[in-house]
Tab-separated table of C-alpha atoms and ligand atoms in Angstrom:
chain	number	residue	atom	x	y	z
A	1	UNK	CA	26.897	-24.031	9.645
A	2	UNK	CA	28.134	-27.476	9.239
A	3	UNK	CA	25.561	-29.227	11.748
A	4	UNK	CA	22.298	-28.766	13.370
A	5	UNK	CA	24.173	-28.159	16.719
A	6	UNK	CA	25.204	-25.456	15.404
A	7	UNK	CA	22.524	-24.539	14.160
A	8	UNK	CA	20.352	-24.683	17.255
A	9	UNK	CA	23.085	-22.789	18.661
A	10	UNK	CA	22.190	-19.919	16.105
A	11	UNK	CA	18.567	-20.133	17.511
A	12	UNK	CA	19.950	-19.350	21.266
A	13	UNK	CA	21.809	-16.189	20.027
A	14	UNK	CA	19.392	-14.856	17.668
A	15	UNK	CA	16.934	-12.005	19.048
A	16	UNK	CA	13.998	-12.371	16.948
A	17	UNK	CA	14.223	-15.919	17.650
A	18	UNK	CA	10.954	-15.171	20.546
A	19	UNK	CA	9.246	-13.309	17.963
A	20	UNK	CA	7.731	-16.946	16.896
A	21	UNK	CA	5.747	-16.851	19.853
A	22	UNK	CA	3.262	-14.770	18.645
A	23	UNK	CA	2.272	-16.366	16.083
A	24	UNK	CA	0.095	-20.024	16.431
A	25	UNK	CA	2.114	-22.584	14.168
A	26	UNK	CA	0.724	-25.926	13.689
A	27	UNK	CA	2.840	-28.692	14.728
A	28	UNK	CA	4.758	-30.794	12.961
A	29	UNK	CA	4.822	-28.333	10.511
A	30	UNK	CA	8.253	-26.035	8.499
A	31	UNK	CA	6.484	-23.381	7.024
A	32	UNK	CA	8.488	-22.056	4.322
A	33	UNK	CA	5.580	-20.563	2.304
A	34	UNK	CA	4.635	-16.948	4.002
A	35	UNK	CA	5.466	-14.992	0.888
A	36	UNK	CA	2.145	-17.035	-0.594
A	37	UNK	CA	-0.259	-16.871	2.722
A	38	UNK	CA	1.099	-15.746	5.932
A	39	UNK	CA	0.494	-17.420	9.219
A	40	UNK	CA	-2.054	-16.830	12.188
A	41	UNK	CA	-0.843	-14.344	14.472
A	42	UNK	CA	-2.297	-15.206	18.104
A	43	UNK	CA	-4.047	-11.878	18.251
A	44	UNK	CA	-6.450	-12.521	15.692
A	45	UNK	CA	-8.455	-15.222	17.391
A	46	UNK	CA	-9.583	-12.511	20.580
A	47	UNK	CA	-9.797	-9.677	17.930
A	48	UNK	CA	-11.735	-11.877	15.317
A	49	UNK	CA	-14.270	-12.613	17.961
A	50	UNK	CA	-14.499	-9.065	19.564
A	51	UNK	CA	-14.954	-7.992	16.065
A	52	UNK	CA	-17.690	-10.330	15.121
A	53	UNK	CA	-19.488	-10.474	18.479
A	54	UNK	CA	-19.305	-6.718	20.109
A	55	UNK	CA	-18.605	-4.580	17.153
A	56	UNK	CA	-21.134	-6.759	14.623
A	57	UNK	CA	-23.505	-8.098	16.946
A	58	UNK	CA	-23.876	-5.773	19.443
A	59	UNK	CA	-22.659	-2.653	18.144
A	60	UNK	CA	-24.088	-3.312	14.505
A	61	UNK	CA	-24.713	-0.196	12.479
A	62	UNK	CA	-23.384	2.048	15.368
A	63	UNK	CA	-19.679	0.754	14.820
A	64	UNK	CA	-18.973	2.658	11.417
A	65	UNK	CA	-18.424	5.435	13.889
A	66	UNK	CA	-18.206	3.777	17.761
A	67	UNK	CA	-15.647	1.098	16.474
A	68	UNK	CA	-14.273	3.873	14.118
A	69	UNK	CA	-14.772	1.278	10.882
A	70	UNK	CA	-15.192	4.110	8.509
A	71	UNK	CA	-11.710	4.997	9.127
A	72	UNK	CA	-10.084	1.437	9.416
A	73	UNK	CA	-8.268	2.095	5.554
A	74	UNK	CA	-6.295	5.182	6.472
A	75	UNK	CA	-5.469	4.360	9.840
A	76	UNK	CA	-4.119	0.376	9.224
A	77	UNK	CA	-2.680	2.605	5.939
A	78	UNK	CA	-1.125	4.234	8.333
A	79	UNK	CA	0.788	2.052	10.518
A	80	UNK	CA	1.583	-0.165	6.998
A	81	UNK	CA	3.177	2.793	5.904
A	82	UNK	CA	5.908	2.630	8.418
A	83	UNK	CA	6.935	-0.445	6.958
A	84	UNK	CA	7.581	0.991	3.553
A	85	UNK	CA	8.913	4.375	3.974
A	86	UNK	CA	6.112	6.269	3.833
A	87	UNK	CA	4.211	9.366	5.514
A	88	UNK	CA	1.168	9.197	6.874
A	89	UNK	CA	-1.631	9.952	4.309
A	90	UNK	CA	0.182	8.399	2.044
A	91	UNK	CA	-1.362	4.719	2.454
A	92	UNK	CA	-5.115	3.414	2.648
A	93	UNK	CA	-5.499	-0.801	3.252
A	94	UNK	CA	-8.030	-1.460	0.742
A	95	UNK	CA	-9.155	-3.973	-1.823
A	96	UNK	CA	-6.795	-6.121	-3.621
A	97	UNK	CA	-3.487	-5.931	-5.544
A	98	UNK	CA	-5.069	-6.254	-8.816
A	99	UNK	CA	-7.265	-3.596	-8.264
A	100	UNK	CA	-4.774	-1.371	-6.570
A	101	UNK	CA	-2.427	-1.359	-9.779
A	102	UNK	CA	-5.665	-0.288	-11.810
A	103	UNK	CA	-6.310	2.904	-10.161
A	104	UNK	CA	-2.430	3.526	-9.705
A	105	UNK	CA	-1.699	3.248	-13.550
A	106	UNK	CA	-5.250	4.724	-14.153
A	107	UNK	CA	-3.996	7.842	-12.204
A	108	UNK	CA	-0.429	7.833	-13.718
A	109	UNK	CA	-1.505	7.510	-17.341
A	110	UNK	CA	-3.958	10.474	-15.951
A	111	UNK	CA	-0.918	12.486	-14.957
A	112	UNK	CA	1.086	11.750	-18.324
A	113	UNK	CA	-1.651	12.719	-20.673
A	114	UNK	CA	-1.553	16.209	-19.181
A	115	UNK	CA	1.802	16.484	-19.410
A	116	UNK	CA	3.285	14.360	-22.013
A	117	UNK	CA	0.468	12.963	-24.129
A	118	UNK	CA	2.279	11.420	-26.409
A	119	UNK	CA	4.171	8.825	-24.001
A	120	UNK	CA	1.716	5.677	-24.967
A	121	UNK	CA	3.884	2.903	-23.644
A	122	UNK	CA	3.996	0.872	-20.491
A	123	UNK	CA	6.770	-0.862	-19.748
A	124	UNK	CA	6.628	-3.888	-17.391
A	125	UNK	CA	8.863	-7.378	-16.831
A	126	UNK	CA	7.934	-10.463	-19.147
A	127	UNK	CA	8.757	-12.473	-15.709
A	128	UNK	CA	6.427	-10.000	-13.669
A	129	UNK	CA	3.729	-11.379	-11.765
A	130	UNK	CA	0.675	-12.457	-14.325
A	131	UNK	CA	-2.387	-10.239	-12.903
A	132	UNK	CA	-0.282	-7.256	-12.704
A	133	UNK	CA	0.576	-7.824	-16.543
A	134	UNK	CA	-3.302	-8.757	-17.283
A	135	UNK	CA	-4.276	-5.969	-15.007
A	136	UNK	CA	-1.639	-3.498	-17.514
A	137	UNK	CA	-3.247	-5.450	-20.868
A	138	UNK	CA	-6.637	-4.753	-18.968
A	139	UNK	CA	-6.311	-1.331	-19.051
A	140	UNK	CA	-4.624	-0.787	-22.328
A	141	UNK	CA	-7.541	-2.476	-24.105
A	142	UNK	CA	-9.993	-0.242	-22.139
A	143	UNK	CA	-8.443	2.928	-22.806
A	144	UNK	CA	-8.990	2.037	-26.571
A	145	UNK	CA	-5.887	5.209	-27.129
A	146	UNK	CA	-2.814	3.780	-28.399
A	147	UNK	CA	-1.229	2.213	-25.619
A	148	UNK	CA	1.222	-0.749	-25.724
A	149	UNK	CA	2.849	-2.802	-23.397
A	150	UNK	CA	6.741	-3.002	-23.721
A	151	UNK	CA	8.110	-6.105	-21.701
A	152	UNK	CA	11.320	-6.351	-20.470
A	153	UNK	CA	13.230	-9.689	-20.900
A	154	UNK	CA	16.921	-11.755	-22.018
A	155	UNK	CA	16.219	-9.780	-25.356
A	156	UNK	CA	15.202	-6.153	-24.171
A	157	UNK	CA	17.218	-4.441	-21.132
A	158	UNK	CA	15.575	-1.782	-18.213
A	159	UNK	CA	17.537	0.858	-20.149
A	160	UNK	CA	16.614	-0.155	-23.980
A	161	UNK	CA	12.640	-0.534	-22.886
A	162	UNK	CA	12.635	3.267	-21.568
A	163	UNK	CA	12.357	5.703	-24.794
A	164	UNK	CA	11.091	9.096	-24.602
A	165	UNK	CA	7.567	7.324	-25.710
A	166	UNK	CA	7.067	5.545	-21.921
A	167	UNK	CA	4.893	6.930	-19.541
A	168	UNK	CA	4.933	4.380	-16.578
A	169	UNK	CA	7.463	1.629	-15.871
A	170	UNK	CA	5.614	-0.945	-13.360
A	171	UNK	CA	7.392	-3.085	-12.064
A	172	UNK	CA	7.671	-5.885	-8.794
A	173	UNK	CA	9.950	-4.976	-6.391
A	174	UNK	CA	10.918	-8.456	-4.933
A	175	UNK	CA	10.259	-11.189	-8.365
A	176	UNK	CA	7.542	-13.782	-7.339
A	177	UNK	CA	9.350	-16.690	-9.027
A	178	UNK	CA	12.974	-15.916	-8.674
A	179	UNK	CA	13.185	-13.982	-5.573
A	180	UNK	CA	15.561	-11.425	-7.475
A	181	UNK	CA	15.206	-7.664	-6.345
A	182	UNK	CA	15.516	-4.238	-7.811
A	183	UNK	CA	17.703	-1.214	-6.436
A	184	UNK	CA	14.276	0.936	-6.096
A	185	UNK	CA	16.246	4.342	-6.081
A	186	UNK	CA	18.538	3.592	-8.498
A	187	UNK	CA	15.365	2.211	-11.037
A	188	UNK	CA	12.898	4.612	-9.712
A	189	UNK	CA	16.064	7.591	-10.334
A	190	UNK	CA	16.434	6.416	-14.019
A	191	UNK	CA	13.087	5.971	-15.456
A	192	UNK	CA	12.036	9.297	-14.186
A	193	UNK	CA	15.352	10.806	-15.733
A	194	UNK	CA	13.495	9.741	-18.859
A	195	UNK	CA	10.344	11.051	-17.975
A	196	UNK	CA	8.605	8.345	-16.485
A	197	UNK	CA	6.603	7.308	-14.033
A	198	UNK	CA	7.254	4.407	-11.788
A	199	UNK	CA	4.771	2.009	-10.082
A	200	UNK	CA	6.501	-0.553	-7.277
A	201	UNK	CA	4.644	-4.036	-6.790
A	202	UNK	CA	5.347	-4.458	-3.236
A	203	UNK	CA	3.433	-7.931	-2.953
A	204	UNK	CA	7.096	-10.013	-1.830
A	205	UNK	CA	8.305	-7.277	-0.409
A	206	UNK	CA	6.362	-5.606	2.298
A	207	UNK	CA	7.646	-6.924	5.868
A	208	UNK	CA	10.084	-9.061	3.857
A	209	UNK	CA	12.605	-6.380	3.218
A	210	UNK	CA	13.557	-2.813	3.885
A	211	UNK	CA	11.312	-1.016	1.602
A	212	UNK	CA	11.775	3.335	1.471
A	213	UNK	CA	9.304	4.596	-1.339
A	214	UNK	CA	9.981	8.350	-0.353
A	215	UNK	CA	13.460	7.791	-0.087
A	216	UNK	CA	13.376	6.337	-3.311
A	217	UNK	CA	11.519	9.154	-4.432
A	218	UNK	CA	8.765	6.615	-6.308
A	219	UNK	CA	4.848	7.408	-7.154
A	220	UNK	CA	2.746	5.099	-6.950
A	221	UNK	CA	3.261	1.416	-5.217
A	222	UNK	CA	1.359	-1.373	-4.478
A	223	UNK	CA	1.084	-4.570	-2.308
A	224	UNK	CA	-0.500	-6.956	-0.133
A	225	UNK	CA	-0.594	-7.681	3.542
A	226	UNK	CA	-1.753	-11.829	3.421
A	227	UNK	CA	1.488	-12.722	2.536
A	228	UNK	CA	4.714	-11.407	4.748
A	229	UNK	CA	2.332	-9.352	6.788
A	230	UNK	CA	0.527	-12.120	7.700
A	231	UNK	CA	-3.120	-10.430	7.667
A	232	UNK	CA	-5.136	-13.645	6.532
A	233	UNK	CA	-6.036	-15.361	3.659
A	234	UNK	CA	-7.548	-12.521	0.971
A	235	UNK	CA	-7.245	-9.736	3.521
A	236	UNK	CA	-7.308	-6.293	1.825
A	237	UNK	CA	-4.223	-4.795	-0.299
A	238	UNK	CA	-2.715	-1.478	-0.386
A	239	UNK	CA	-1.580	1.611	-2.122
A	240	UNK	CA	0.632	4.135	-1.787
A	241	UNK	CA	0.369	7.116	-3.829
A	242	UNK	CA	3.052	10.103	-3.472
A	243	UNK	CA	1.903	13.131	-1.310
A	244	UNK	CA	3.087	15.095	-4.981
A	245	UNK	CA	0.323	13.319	-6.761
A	246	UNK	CA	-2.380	12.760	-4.622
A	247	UNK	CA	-4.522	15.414	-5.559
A	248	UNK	CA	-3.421	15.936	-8.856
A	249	UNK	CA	-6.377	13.626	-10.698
A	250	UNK	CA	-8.039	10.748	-9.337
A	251	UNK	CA	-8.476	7.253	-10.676
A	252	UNK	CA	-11.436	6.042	-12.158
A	253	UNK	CA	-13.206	3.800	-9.800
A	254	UNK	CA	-14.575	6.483	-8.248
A	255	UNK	CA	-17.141	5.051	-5.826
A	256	UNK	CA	-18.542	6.557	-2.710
A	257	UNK	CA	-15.748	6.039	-0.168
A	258	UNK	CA	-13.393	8.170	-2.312
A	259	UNK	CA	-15.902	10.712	-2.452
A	260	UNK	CA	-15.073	13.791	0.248
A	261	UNK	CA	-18.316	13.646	1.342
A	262	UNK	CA	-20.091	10.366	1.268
A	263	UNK	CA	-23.364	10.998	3.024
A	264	UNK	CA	-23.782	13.924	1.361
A	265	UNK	CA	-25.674	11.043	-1.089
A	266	UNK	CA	-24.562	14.013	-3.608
A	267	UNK	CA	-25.119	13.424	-7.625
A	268	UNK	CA	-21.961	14.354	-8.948
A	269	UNK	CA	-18.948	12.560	-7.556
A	270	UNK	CA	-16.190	14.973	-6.125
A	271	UNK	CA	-12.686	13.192	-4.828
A	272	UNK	CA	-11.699	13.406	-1.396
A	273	UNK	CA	-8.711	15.115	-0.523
A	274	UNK	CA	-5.818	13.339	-0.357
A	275	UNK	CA	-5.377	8.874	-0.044
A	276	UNK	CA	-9.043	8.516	0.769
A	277	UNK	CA	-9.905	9.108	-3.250
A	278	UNK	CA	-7.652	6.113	-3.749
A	279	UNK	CA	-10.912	4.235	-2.016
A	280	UNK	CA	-13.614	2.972	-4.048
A	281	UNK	CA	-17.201	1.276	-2.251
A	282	UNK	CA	-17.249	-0.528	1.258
A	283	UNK	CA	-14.667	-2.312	3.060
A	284	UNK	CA	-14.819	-5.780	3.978
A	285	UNK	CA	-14.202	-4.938	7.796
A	286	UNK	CA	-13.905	-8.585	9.506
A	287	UNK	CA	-10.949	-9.194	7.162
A	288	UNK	CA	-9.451	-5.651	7.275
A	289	UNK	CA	-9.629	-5.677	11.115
A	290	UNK	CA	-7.436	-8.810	11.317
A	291	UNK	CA	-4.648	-7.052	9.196
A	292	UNK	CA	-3.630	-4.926	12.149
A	293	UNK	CA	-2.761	-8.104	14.107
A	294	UNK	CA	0.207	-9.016	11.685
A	295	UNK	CA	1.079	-5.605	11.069
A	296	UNK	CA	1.149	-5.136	15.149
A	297	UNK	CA	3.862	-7.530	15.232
A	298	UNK	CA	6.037	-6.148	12.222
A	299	UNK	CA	5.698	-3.003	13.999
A	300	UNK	CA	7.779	-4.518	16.855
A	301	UNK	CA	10.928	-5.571	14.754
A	302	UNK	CA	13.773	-3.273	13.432
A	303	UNK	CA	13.478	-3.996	9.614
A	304	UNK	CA	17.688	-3.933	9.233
A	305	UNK	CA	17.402	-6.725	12.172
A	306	UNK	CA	14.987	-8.569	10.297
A	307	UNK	CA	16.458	-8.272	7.391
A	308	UNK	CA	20.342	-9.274	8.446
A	309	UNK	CA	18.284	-12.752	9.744
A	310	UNK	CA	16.490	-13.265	6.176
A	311	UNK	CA	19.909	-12.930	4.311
A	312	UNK	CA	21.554	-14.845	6.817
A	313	UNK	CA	18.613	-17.505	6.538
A	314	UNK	CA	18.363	-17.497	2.521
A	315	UNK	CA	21.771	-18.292	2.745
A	316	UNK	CA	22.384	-21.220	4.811
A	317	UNK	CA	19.649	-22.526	2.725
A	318	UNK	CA	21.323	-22.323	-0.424
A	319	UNK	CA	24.633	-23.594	1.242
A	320	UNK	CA	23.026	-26.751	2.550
A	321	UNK	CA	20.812	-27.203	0.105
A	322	UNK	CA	24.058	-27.054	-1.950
A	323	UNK	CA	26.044	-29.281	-0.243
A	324	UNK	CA	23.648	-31.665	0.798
A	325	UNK	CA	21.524	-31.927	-2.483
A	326	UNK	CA	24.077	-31.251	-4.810
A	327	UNK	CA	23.812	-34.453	-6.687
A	328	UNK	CA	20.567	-33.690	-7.279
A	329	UNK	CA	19.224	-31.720	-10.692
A	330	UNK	CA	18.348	-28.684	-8.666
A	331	UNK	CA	19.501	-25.450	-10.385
A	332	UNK	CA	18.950	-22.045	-7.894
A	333	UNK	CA	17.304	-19.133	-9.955
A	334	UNK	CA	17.737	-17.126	-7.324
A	335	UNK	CA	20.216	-14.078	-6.997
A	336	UNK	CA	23.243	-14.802	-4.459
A	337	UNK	CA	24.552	-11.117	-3.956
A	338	UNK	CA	22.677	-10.012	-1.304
A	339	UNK	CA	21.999	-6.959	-2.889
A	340	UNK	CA	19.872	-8.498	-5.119
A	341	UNK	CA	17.647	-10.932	-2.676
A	342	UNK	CA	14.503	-10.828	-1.328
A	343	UNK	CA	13.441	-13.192	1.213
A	344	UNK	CA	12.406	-16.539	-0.433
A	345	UNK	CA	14.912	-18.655	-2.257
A	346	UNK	CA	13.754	-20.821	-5.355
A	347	UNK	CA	15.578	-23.854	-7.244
A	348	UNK	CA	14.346	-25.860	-10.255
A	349	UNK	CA	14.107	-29.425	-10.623
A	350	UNK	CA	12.624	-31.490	-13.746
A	351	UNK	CA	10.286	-33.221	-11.093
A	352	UNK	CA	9.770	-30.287	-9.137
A	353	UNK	CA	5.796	-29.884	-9.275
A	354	UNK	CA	5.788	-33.951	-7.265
A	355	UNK	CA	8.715	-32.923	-5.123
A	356	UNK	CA	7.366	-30.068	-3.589
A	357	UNK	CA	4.164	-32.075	-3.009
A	358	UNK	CA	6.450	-34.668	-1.053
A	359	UNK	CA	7.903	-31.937	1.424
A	360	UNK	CA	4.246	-30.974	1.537
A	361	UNK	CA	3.656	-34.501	2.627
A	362	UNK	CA	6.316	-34.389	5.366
A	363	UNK	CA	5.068	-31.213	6.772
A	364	UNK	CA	7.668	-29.274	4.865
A	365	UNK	CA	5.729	-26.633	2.976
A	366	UNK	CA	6.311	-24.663	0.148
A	367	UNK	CA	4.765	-24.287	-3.099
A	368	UNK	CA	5.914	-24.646	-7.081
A	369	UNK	CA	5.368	-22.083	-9.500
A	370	UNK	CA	5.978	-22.825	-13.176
A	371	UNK	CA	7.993	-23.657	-14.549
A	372	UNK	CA	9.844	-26.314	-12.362
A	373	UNK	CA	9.932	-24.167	-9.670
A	374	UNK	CA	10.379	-24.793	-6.164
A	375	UNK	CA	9.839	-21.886	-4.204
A	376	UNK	CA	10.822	-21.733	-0.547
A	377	UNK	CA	9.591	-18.150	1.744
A	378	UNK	CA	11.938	-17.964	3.799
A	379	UNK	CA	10.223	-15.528	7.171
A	380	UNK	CA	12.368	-14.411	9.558
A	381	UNK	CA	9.312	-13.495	12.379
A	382	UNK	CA	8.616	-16.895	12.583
A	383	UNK	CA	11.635	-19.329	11.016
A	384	UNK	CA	14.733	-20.183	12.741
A	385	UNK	CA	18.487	-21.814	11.927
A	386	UNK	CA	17.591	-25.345	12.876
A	387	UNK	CA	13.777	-25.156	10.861
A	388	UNK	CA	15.843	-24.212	7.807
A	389	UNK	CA	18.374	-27.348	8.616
A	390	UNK	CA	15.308	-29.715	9.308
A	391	UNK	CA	13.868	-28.440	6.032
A	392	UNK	CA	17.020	-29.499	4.190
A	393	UNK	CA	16.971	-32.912	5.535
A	394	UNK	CA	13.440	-33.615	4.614
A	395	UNK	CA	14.354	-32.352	0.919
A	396	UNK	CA	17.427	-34.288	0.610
A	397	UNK	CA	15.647	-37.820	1.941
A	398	UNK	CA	13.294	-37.606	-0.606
A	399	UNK	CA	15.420	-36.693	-3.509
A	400	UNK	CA	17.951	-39.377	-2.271
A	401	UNK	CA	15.233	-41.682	-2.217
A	402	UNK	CA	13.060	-41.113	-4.702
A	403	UNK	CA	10.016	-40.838	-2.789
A	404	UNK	CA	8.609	-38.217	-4.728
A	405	UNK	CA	8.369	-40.712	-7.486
A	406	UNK	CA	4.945	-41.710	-6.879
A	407	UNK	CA	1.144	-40.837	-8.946
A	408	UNK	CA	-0.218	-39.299	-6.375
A	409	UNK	CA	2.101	-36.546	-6.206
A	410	UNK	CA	1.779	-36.196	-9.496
A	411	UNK	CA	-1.444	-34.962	-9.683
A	412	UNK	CA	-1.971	-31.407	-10.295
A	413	UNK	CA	-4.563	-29.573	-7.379
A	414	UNK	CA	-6.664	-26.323	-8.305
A	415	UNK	CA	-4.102	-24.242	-6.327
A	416	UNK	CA	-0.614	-25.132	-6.507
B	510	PLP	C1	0.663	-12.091	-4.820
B	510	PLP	C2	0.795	-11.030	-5.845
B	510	PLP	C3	-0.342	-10.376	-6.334
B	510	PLP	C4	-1.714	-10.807	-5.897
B	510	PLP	O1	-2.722	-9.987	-6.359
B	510	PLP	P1	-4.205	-10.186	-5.812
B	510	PLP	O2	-4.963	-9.113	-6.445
B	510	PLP	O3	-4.133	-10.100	-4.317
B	510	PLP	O4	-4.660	-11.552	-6.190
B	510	PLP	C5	-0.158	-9.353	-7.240
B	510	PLP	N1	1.081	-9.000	-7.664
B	510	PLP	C6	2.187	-9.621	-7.210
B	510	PLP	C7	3.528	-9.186	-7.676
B	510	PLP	C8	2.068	-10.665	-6.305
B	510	PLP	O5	3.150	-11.296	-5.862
């Protein structure tokens, strides 16, 4: 697409193109960062207010069973599991990433000492995201037994990393920085052909891409719904733990929700059957009842629709960007086979930390991520053809320009 008329012309054909409409985007704004915080789907206001004025204030106590609280993690885990391939029972919306991937490679480390106590290794990716690697060094130092993390990188390959001695391969679906994805049934297929188990981060790649855990045949995955799933800033994570393994141990923070009987106020803890013993104390329900607006609206859109817009999206991006900012010291570090995408597109530039903060300036928002990076989401509910040209044009003024070259944009905020 050589021009904006044609790319406005994109926007009349394309059928998700009204799907925008549901969400409140500020003006003036090209949001190109909802694989970092997703934005405010209209439903939220009414249902933020019923929840906070009927079900809090007048319903108060009465609503862990009138509003059905109690069972908000299974069923939102239940529609979210639609998303990803999975059955229901399978999913409960609860606490955060972080913590998720603690009581998945809690239970998984559980399943291998039974079986094959002498696998000690995790493997993971050098490049993965950092709390999922602190979360893995977390754990190994806890565990005081041996283990070792075993990272993946230019100098170690997928296939060198997995020796007879591994007993979980965790890795992220969709890379944070890069954008680059993994075949999950081909990866998932050839760890477990060497006795592995596999854990999917599926933070940049829930309602971002076509994601089939049982298809793949995986264990355990993981993932957030404030970023592509647009739930709100620090609403509740998820997990996913195969139907095979769901009753086979259960992971260690074993508070009262996971229990099978909670107001039993027993002694002795004793797991609930199935996803509910993936739970762990109370949820925070004004956040967690929000996540079912942005889920509401994923639930609308045929993921192979979606996705054919995101690829078609990423990819006029990286076309203009390369044609139009090619002069420019940008370097892409994301994948161009399609195969291999997710749904955000990243480029380096020396100066990329005051760049970014220039688009920022100009309403064009994305963030950086170290090093150099400039990272662009690229969400197909809410983005269309002429958004991504717009985008382009604000990038290439200030690069032609300089305008970036300034102190105040070189100042470094809390949260970049
Ligand atoms: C965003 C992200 C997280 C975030 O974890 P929190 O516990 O929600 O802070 C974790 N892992 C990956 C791969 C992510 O992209």
């Amino acid at each position: 697409m050589h021009s904006r008329d044609l790319c406005l012309q994109a926007d009349r054909q394309d059928e998700l193109a009204n799907l925008r409409h549901q969400f409140s985007l500020p003006h003036g704004v090209i949001y190109l960062d909802g694989n970092s915080l997703g934005v405010l789907p209209k439903t939220a206001t009414a249902r933020s207010q019923h929840v906070l004025e009927q079900e809090w204030g007048v319903g108060l106590i009465r609503s862990w069973n009138t509003a059905r609280w109690f069972e908000l993690p299974t069923r939102l885990g239940e529609k979210l599991g639609r998303l990803i391939g999975a059955e229901a029972g399978e999913v409960v919306v609860t606490d955060t990433t972080s913590l998720n991937l603690f009581k998945a490679l809690a239970a998984a480390l559980r399943i291998q000492q039974a079986q094959a106590p002498k696998r000690r290794v995790i493997v993971s990716e050098r490049d993965n995201f950092p709390t999922d690697l602190y979360m893995m060094q977390g754990m190994i130092d806890f565990l005081q037994q041996g283990y070792e993390l075993r990272l993946i990188d230019e100098t170690l390959s997928l296939e060198q990393a997995l020796t007879d001695e591994v007993a979980v391969l965790a890795l992220s679906h969709v890379n944070y920085r890069t954008g680059a994805m993994y075949d999950m049934a081909e990866v998932t297929a050839k760890a477990q052909a060497r006795g592995a188990l596999v854990i999917w981060d599926l933070a940049h790649a829930a309602g971002a891409v076509p994601v089939d855990l049982n298809g793949a045949d995986a264990d355990f995955a993981v993932g957030c719904t404030y970023k592509y799933l647009n739930g709100g800033p620090g609403s509740p994570a998820f997990i996913w733990v195969s139907a095979r393994h769901q009753d086979r141990f259960w992971q260690p923070l074993s508070g009262w929700w996971g229990h099978s009987r909670p107001f039993d106020m027993a002694t002795d803890y004793q797991p609930a059957q199935g996803i509910r013993r993936f739970l762990c104390g109370t949820q925070p329900i004004l956040s967690m009842s929000l996540v079912e607006c942005g889920l509401d609206v994923a639930l609308q859109v045929d993921m192979a629709a979606l996705r054919k817009k995101s690829l078609a999206l990423t990819d006029l991006f990286i076309q203009l960007v390369e044609q139009r900012c090619g002069h420019h010291p940008l370097t892409l570090i994301t994948p161009r086979e399609h195969a291999s995408r997710g749904s955000h597109v990243s480029f380096m530039h020396p100066q990329g930390y005051a760049v970014m903060q220039a688009l920022i300036a100009r309403g064009v928002i994305g963030d950086y991520r170290e090093p150099e990076v400039l990272r662009f989401g690229i969400t197909p509910l809410y983005l269309g053809y002429a958004d991504i040209w717009d985008a382009v044009e604000v990038l290439r003024d200030i690069l032609d320009s300089a305008s970036w070259n300034q102190p105040a944009f070189m100042a470094r905020a809390a949260v970049t």
